[in-house]
PDB file of C-alpha atoms in Angstrom:
ATOM      1  CA  UNK A  47      -6.655  76.409  -0.669  1.00  0.00           C
ATOM      2  CA  UNK A  48      -2.867  75.882  -0.341  1.00  0.00           C
ATOM      3  CA  UNK A  49      -1.158  72.642  -1.281  1.00  0.00           C
ATOM      4  CA  UNK A  50       1.308  70.831   0.989  1.00  0.00           C
ATOM      5  CA  UNK A  51       4.146  72.131  -1.130  1.00  0.00           C
ATOM      6  CA  UNK A  52       3.256  75.708  -0.050  1.00  0.00           C
ATOM      7  CA  UNK A  53       3.776  74.741   3.572  1.00  0.00           C
ATOM      8  CA  UNK A  54       7.491  73.969   4.319  1.00  0.00           C
ATOM      9  CA  UNK A  55       6.746  72.049   7.476  1.00  0.00           C
ATOM     10  CA  UNK A  56       4.339  69.787   5.665  1.00  0.00           C
ATOM     11  CA  UNK A  57       6.837  69.303   2.791  1.00  0.00           C
ATOM     12  CA  UNK A  58       9.497  68.325   5.372  1.00  0.00           C
ATOM     13  CA  UNK A  59       7.180  65.772   6.901  1.00  0.00           C
ATOM     14  CA  UNK A  60       6.753  64.080   3.505  1.00  0.00           C
ATOM     15  CA  UNK A  61      10.651  63.777   3.048  1.00  0.00           C
ATOM     16  CA  UNK A  62      12.560  60.543   3.714  1.00  0.00           C
ATOM     17  CA  UNK A  63      15.365  60.500   6.212  1.00  0.00           C
ATOM     18  CA  UNK A  64      17.845  60.430   3.295  1.00  0.00           C
ATOM     19  CA  UNK A  65      16.231  63.541   1.875  1.00  0.00           C
ATOM     20  CA  UNK A  66      16.159  65.296   5.214  1.00  0.00           C
ATOM     21  CA  UNK A  67      19.849  64.498   5.717  1.00  0.00           C
ATOM     22  CA  UNK A  68      20.683  65.964   2.245  1.00  0.00           C
ATOM     23  CA  UNK A  69      18.689  69.104   3.153  1.00  0.00           C
ATOM     24  CA  UNK A  70      20.492  69.367   6.447  1.00  0.00           C
ATOM     25  CA  UNK A  71      23.890  69.124   4.626  1.00  0.00           C
ATOM     26  CA  UNK A  72      22.790  71.695   2.018  1.00  0.00           C
ATOM     27  CA  UNK A  73      21.807  74.204   4.793  1.00  0.00           C
ATOM     28  CA  UNK A  74      24.790  73.598   6.971  1.00  0.00           C
ATOM     29  CA  UNK A  75      28.126  75.184   6.149  1.00  0.00           C
ATOM     30  CA  UNK A  76      31.720  75.090   7.288  1.00  0.00           C
ATOM     31  CA  UNK A  77      31.168  78.295   9.258  1.00  0.00           C
ATOM     32  CA  UNK A  78      30.607  76.579  12.598  1.00  0.00           C
ATOM     33  CA  UNK A  79      33.904  74.543  12.509  1.00  0.00           C
ATOM     34  CA  UNK A  80      35.757  77.604  11.232  1.00  0.00           C
ATOM     35  CA  UNK A  81      34.292  79.722  14.035  1.00  0.00           C
ATOM     36  CA  UNK A  82      35.108  76.965  16.612  1.00  0.00           C
ATOM     37  CA  UNK A  83      38.683  76.791  15.360  1.00  0.00           C
ATOM     38  CA  UNK A  84      39.112  80.488  15.621  1.00  0.00           C
ATOM     39  CA  UNK A  85      37.719  80.765  19.150  1.00  0.00           C
ATOM     40  CA  UNK A  86      39.606  77.741  20.528  1.00  0.00           C
ATOM     41  CA  UNK A  87      42.836  78.964  18.880  1.00  0.00           C
ATOM     42  CA  UNK A  88      42.408  82.389  20.465  1.00  0.00           C
ATOM     43  CA  UNK A  89      41.953  80.734  23.826  1.00  0.00           C
ATOM     44  CA  UNK A  90      44.889  78.490  23.373  1.00  0.00           C
ATOM     45  CA  UNK A  91      47.194  81.456  22.461  1.00  0.00           C
ATOM     46  CA  UNK A  92      45.770  83.513  25.408  1.00  0.00           C
ATOM     47  CA  UNK A  93      46.554  80.528  27.750  1.00  0.00           C
ATOM     48  CA  UNK A  94      50.207  81.032  27.132  1.00  0.00           C
ATOM     49  CA  UNK A  95      49.942  84.445  28.800  1.00  0.00           C
ATOM     50  CA  UNK A  96      47.043  84.259  31.282  1.00  0.00           C
ATOM     51  CA  UNK A  97      46.654  82.457  34.588  1.00  0.00           C
ATOM     52  CA  UNK A  98      44.627  79.175  34.714  1.00  0.00           C
ATOM     53  CA  UNK A  99      41.529  80.772  36.436  1.00  0.00           C
ATOM     54  CA  UNK A 100      41.177  83.349  33.700  1.00  0.00           C
ATOM     55  CA  UNK A 101      41.622  80.730  30.927  1.00  0.00           C
ATOM     56  CA  UNK A 102      39.008  78.548  32.791  1.00  0.00           C
ATOM     57  CA  UNK A 103      36.640  81.483  32.766  1.00  0.00           C
ATOM     58  CA  UNK A 104      37.321  82.056  29.027  1.00  0.00           C
ATOM     59  CA  UNK A 105      36.505  78.413  28.284  1.00  0.00           C
ATOM     60  CA  UNK A 106      33.006  79.048  29.574  1.00  0.00           C
ATOM     61  CA  UNK A 107      32.350  81.550  26.851  1.00  0.00           C
ATOM     62  CA  UNK A 108      33.646  79.392  24.011  1.00  0.00           C
ATOM     63  CA  UNK A 109      30.313  77.739  23.347  1.00  0.00           C
ATOM     64  CA  UNK A 110      28.546  81.136  23.525  1.00  0.00           C
ATOM     65  CA  UNK A 111      30.960  82.657  20.958  1.00  0.00           C
ATOM     66  CA  UNK A 112      30.965  80.004  18.326  1.00  0.00           C
ATOM     67  CA  UNK A 113      27.424  80.300  17.057  1.00  0.00           C
ATOM     68  CA  UNK A 114      27.353  84.117  16.568  1.00  0.00           C
ATOM     69  CA  UNK A 115      30.749  84.099  14.899  1.00  0.00           C
ATOM     70  CA  UNK A 116      29.533  81.293  12.613  1.00  0.00           C
ATOM     71  CA  UNK A 117      26.383  83.432  11.601  1.00  0.00           C
ATOM     72  CA  UNK A 118      28.842  86.377  10.919  1.00  0.00           C
ATOM     73  CA  UNK A 119      31.229  84.311   8.898  1.00  0.00           C
ATOM     74  CA  UNK A 120      28.207  83.078   6.800  1.00  0.00           C
ATOM     75  CA  UNK A 121      26.860  86.583   6.414  1.00  0.00           C
ATOM     76  CA  UNK A 122      30.165  87.778   5.035  1.00  0.00           C
ATOM     77  CA  UNK A 123      30.308  84.870   2.647  1.00  0.00           C
ATOM     78  CA  UNK A 124      26.737  85.597   1.520  1.00  0.00           C
ATOM     79  CA  UNK A 125      25.385  82.374   3.072  1.00  0.00           C
ATOM     80  CA  UNK A 126      22.841  81.603   5.741  1.00  0.00           C
ATOM     81  CA  UNK A 127      23.725  79.049   8.386  1.00  0.00           C
ATOM     82  CA  UNK A 128      21.076  76.441   8.149  1.00  0.00           C
ATOM     83  CA  UNK A 129      19.382  78.154   5.210  1.00  0.00           C
ATOM     84  CA  UNK A 130      16.404  76.159   3.962  1.00  0.00           C
ATOM     85  CA  UNK A 131      16.706  73.850   6.948  1.00  0.00           C
ATOM     86  CA  UNK A 132      14.882  75.814   9.519  1.00  0.00           C
ATOM     87  CA  UNK A 133      11.896  73.481   9.165  1.00  0.00           C
ATOM     88  CA  UNK A 134      13.989  70.360   9.021  1.00  0.00           C
ATOM     89  CA  UNK A 135      13.509  68.343  12.159  1.00  0.00           C
ATOM     90  CA  UNK A 136      17.240  67.269  11.960  1.00  0.00           C
ATOM     91  CA  UNK A 137      18.306  70.941  12.100  1.00  0.00           C
ATOM     92  CA  UNK A 138      15.964  71.493  15.075  1.00  0.00           C
ATOM     93  CA  UNK A 139      17.382  68.412  16.916  1.00  0.00           C
ATOM     94  CA  UNK A 140      21.001  69.470  16.208  1.00  0.00           C
ATOM     95  CA  UNK A 141      20.314  72.889  17.623  1.00  0.00           C
ATOM     96  CA  UNK A 142      18.600  71.401  20.598  1.00  0.00           C
ATOM     97  CA  UNK A 143      21.608  69.262  21.205  1.00  0.00           C
ATOM     98  CA  UNK A 144      23.643  72.432  21.825  1.00  0.00           C
ATOM     99  CA  UNK A 145      21.247  73.407  24.508  1.00  0.00           C
ATOM    100  CA  UNK A 146      21.404  69.915  26.056  1.00  0.00           C
ATOM    101  CA  UNK A 147      25.240  70.058  26.168  1.00  0.00           C
ATOM    102  CA  UNK A 148      24.908  73.467  27.834  1.00  0.00           C
ATOM    103  CA  UNK A 149      22.861  71.860  30.568  1.00  0.00           C
ATOM    104  CA  UNK A 150      25.807  69.717  31.570  1.00  0.00           C
ATOM    105  CA  UNK A 151      28.324  72.587  31.843  1.00  0.00           C
ATOM    106  CA  UNK A 152      27.713  73.163  35.612  1.00  0.00           C
ATOM    107  CA  UNK A 153      29.471  69.778  36.162  1.00  0.00           C
ATOM    108  CA  UNK A 154      32.646  71.208  34.710  1.00  0.00           C
ATOM    109  CA  UNK A 155      32.159  74.426  36.761  1.00  0.00           C
ATOM    110  CA  UNK A 156      31.782  72.316  39.973  1.00  0.00           C
ATOM    111  CA  UNK A 157      35.010  70.521  39.153  1.00  0.00           C
ATOM    112  CA  UNK A 158      36.796  73.816  38.584  1.00  0.00           C
ATOM    113  CA  UNK A 159      35.463  75.211  41.960  1.00  0.00           C
ATOM    114  CA  UNK A 160      36.971  72.126  43.638  1.00  0.00           C
ATOM    115  CA  UNK A 161      40.447  73.686  43.040  1.00  0.00           C
ATOM    116  CA  UNK A 162      41.381  72.530  39.548  1.00  0.00           C
ATOM    117  CA  UNK A 163      40.555  75.305  37.042  1.00  0.00           C
ATOM    118  CA  UNK A 164      41.795  73.321  34.074  1.00  0.00           C
ATOM    119  CA  UNK A 165      38.970  70.857  34.644  1.00  0.00           C
ATOM    120  CA  UNK A 166      36.752  73.599  33.255  1.00  0.00           C
ATOM    121  CA  UNK A 167      38.976  73.880  30.051  1.00  0.00           C
ATOM    122  CA  UNK A 168      39.005  70.175  29.421  1.00  0.00           C
ATOM    123  CA  UNK A 169      35.336  69.900  30.346  1.00  0.00           C
ATOM    124  CA  UNK A 170      34.201  72.589  27.855  1.00  0.00           C
ATOM    125  CA  UNK A 171      36.516  71.247  25.170  1.00  0.00           C
ATOM    126  CA  UNK A 172      34.935  67.781  25.484  1.00  0.00           C
ATOM    127  CA  UNK A 173      31.314  69.059  26.059  1.00  0.00           C
ATOM    128  CA  UNK A 174      31.414  71.367  23.076  1.00  0.00           C
ATOM    129  CA  UNK A 175      32.764  68.422  20.972  1.00  0.00           C
ATOM    130  CA  UNK A 176      29.696  66.303  21.987  1.00  0.00           C
ATOM    131  CA  UNK A 177      27.569  68.341  19.572  1.00  0.00           C
ATOM    132  CA  UNK A 178      29.420  66.718  16.635  1.00  0.00           C
ATOM    133  CA  UNK A 179      27.597  63.384  17.382  1.00  0.00           C
ATOM    134  CA  UNK A 180      24.164  64.634  16.581  1.00  0.00           C
ATOM    135  CA  UNK A 181      25.607  66.709  13.722  1.00  0.00           C
ATOM    136  CA  UNK A 182      27.178  63.683  12.331  1.00  0.00           C
ATOM    137  CA  UNK A 183      23.979  61.648  12.605  1.00  0.00           C
ATOM    138  CA  UNK A 184      21.812  64.472  11.000  1.00  0.00           C
ATOM    139  CA  UNK A 185      24.276  64.867   8.153  1.00  0.00           C
ATOM    140  CA  UNK A 186      24.835  61.100   7.736  1.00  0.00           C
ATOM    141  CA  UNK A 187      28.480  61.811   8.102  1.00  0.00           C
ATOM    142  CA  UNK A 188      30.903  59.638  10.208  1.00  0.00           C
ATOM    143  CA  UNK A 189      33.216  62.681  10.678  1.00  0.00           C
ATOM    144  CA  UNK A 190      30.800  63.765  13.494  1.00  0.00           C
ATOM    145  CA  UNK A 191      31.457  60.746  15.744  1.00  0.00           C
ATOM    146  CA  UNK A 192      35.191  60.721  14.779  1.00  0.00           C
ATOM    147  CA  UNK A 193      35.531  64.369  15.698  1.00  0.00           C
ATOM    148  CA  UNK A 194      33.745  63.950  19.131  1.00  0.00           C
ATOM    149  CA  UNK A 195      35.541  60.775  20.167  1.00  0.00           C
ATOM    150  CA  UNK A 196      39.006  61.816  18.898  1.00  0.00           C
ATOM    151  CA  UNK A 197      38.611  65.233  20.441  1.00  0.00           C
ATOM    152  CA  UNK A 198      37.650  63.798  23.827  1.00  0.00           C
ATOM    153  CA  UNK A 199      40.431  61.302  23.890  1.00  0.00           C
ATOM    154  CA  UNK A 200      43.003  63.975  22.817  1.00  0.00           C
ATOM    155  CA  UNK A 201      41.738  66.560  25.305  1.00  0.00           C
ATOM    156  CA  UNK A 202      41.889  64.074  28.181  1.00  0.00           C
ATOM    157  CA  UNK A 203      45.393  62.963  27.174  1.00  0.00           C
ATOM    158  CA  UNK A 204      46.563  66.685  26.957  1.00  0.00           C
ATOM    159  CA  UNK A 205      45.010  67.321  30.344  1.00  0.00           C
ATOM    160  CA  UNK A 206      46.700  64.264  31.841  1.00  0.00           C
ATOM    161  CA  UNK A 207      50.106  64.376  30.261  1.00  0.00           C
ATOM    162  CA  UNK A 208      50.999  67.959  29.088  1.00  0.00           C
ATOM    163  CA  UNK A 209      52.750  69.817  31.917  1.00  0.00           C
ATOM    164  CA  UNK A 210      51.743  73.222  33.215  1.00  0.00           C
ATOM    165  CA  UNK A 211      51.848  75.890  31.923  1.00  0.00           C
ATOM    166  CA  UNK A 212      51.169  74.387  28.577  1.00  0.00           C
ATOM    167  CA  UNK A 213      48.178  72.178  29.464  1.00  0.00           C
ATOM    168  CA  UNK A 214      45.364  74.540  28.507  1.00  0.00           C
ATOM    169  CA  UNK A 215      47.172  75.468  25.279  1.00  0.00           C
ATOM    170  CA  UNK A 216      47.506  71.776  24.459  1.00  0.00           C
ATOM    171  CA  UNK A 217      43.841  71.128  25.127  1.00  0.00           C
ATOM    172  CA  UNK A 218      42.905  73.998  22.802  1.00  0.00           C
ATOM    173  CA  UNK A 219      45.331  72.675  20.211  1.00  0.00           C
ATOM    174  CA  UNK A 220      43.624  69.267  20.222  1.00  0.00           C
ATOM    175  CA  UNK A 221      40.300  71.058  19.578  1.00  0.00           C
ATOM    176  CA  UNK A 222      41.821  73.128  16.691  1.00  0.00           C
ATOM    177  CA  UNK A 223      43.293  69.871  15.130  1.00  0.00           C
ATOM    178  CA  UNK A 224      39.901  68.220  15.512  1.00  0.00           C
ATOM    179  CA  UNK A 225      38.333  71.067  13.524  1.00  0.00           C
ATOM    180  CA  UNK A 226      41.019  70.942  10.862  1.00  0.00           C
ATOM    181  CA  UNK A 227      40.237  67.166  10.474  1.00  0.00           C
ATOM    182  CA  UNK A 228      36.507  67.785  10.299  1.00  0.00           C
ATOM    183  CA  UNK A 229      36.868  70.676   7.662  1.00  0.00           C
ATOM    184  CA  UNK A 230      39.040  68.368   5.523  1.00  0.00           C
ATOM    185  CA  UNK A 231      36.652  65.398   5.629  1.00  0.00           C
ATOM    186  CA  UNK A 232      33.146  66.881   6.073  1.00  0.00           C
ATOM    187  CA  UNK A 233      30.610  65.423   3.679  1.00  0.00           C
ATOM    188  CA  UNK A 234      29.299  68.436   1.682  1.00  0.00           C
TER     189      UNK A 234
END
């Protein structure tokens, strides 16, 4: 007969919230913010050369590109994104939050179809930042809420006040600065 320590799910059920959060932080790495920074920086640079419709379409693929790039970054570094945390309910909830944010993306698409393609860029920048809220809660790290709120305010301000043709680049710049802040202050 196996003991509860042989079953990772049962062992996770016996952990306190504090222990689950420590396990979540141990399994999480900086690969996701690094990947996000790379993808958003590339989109911002491309925005200097491409038309708004093309950049808006590119913004749709940002969330799709971050996770595989994060796994690749960790593989190169000899790490495993969420290693040891696959049975952690906090990891599962964080990954589920990415899906939940994805379900709201059609609202940004509808705004862009109404004749303002940069609505899609600002919408994706803000929506992709929302996943930092459950990350911060799961990691017991205030950087998550600070990232999400600061990123949203900065992206909305860039959208409202930075003139064309630099609006999309400015939005992407806010996202990159948000990632730099988070990388500097993440609880590890």
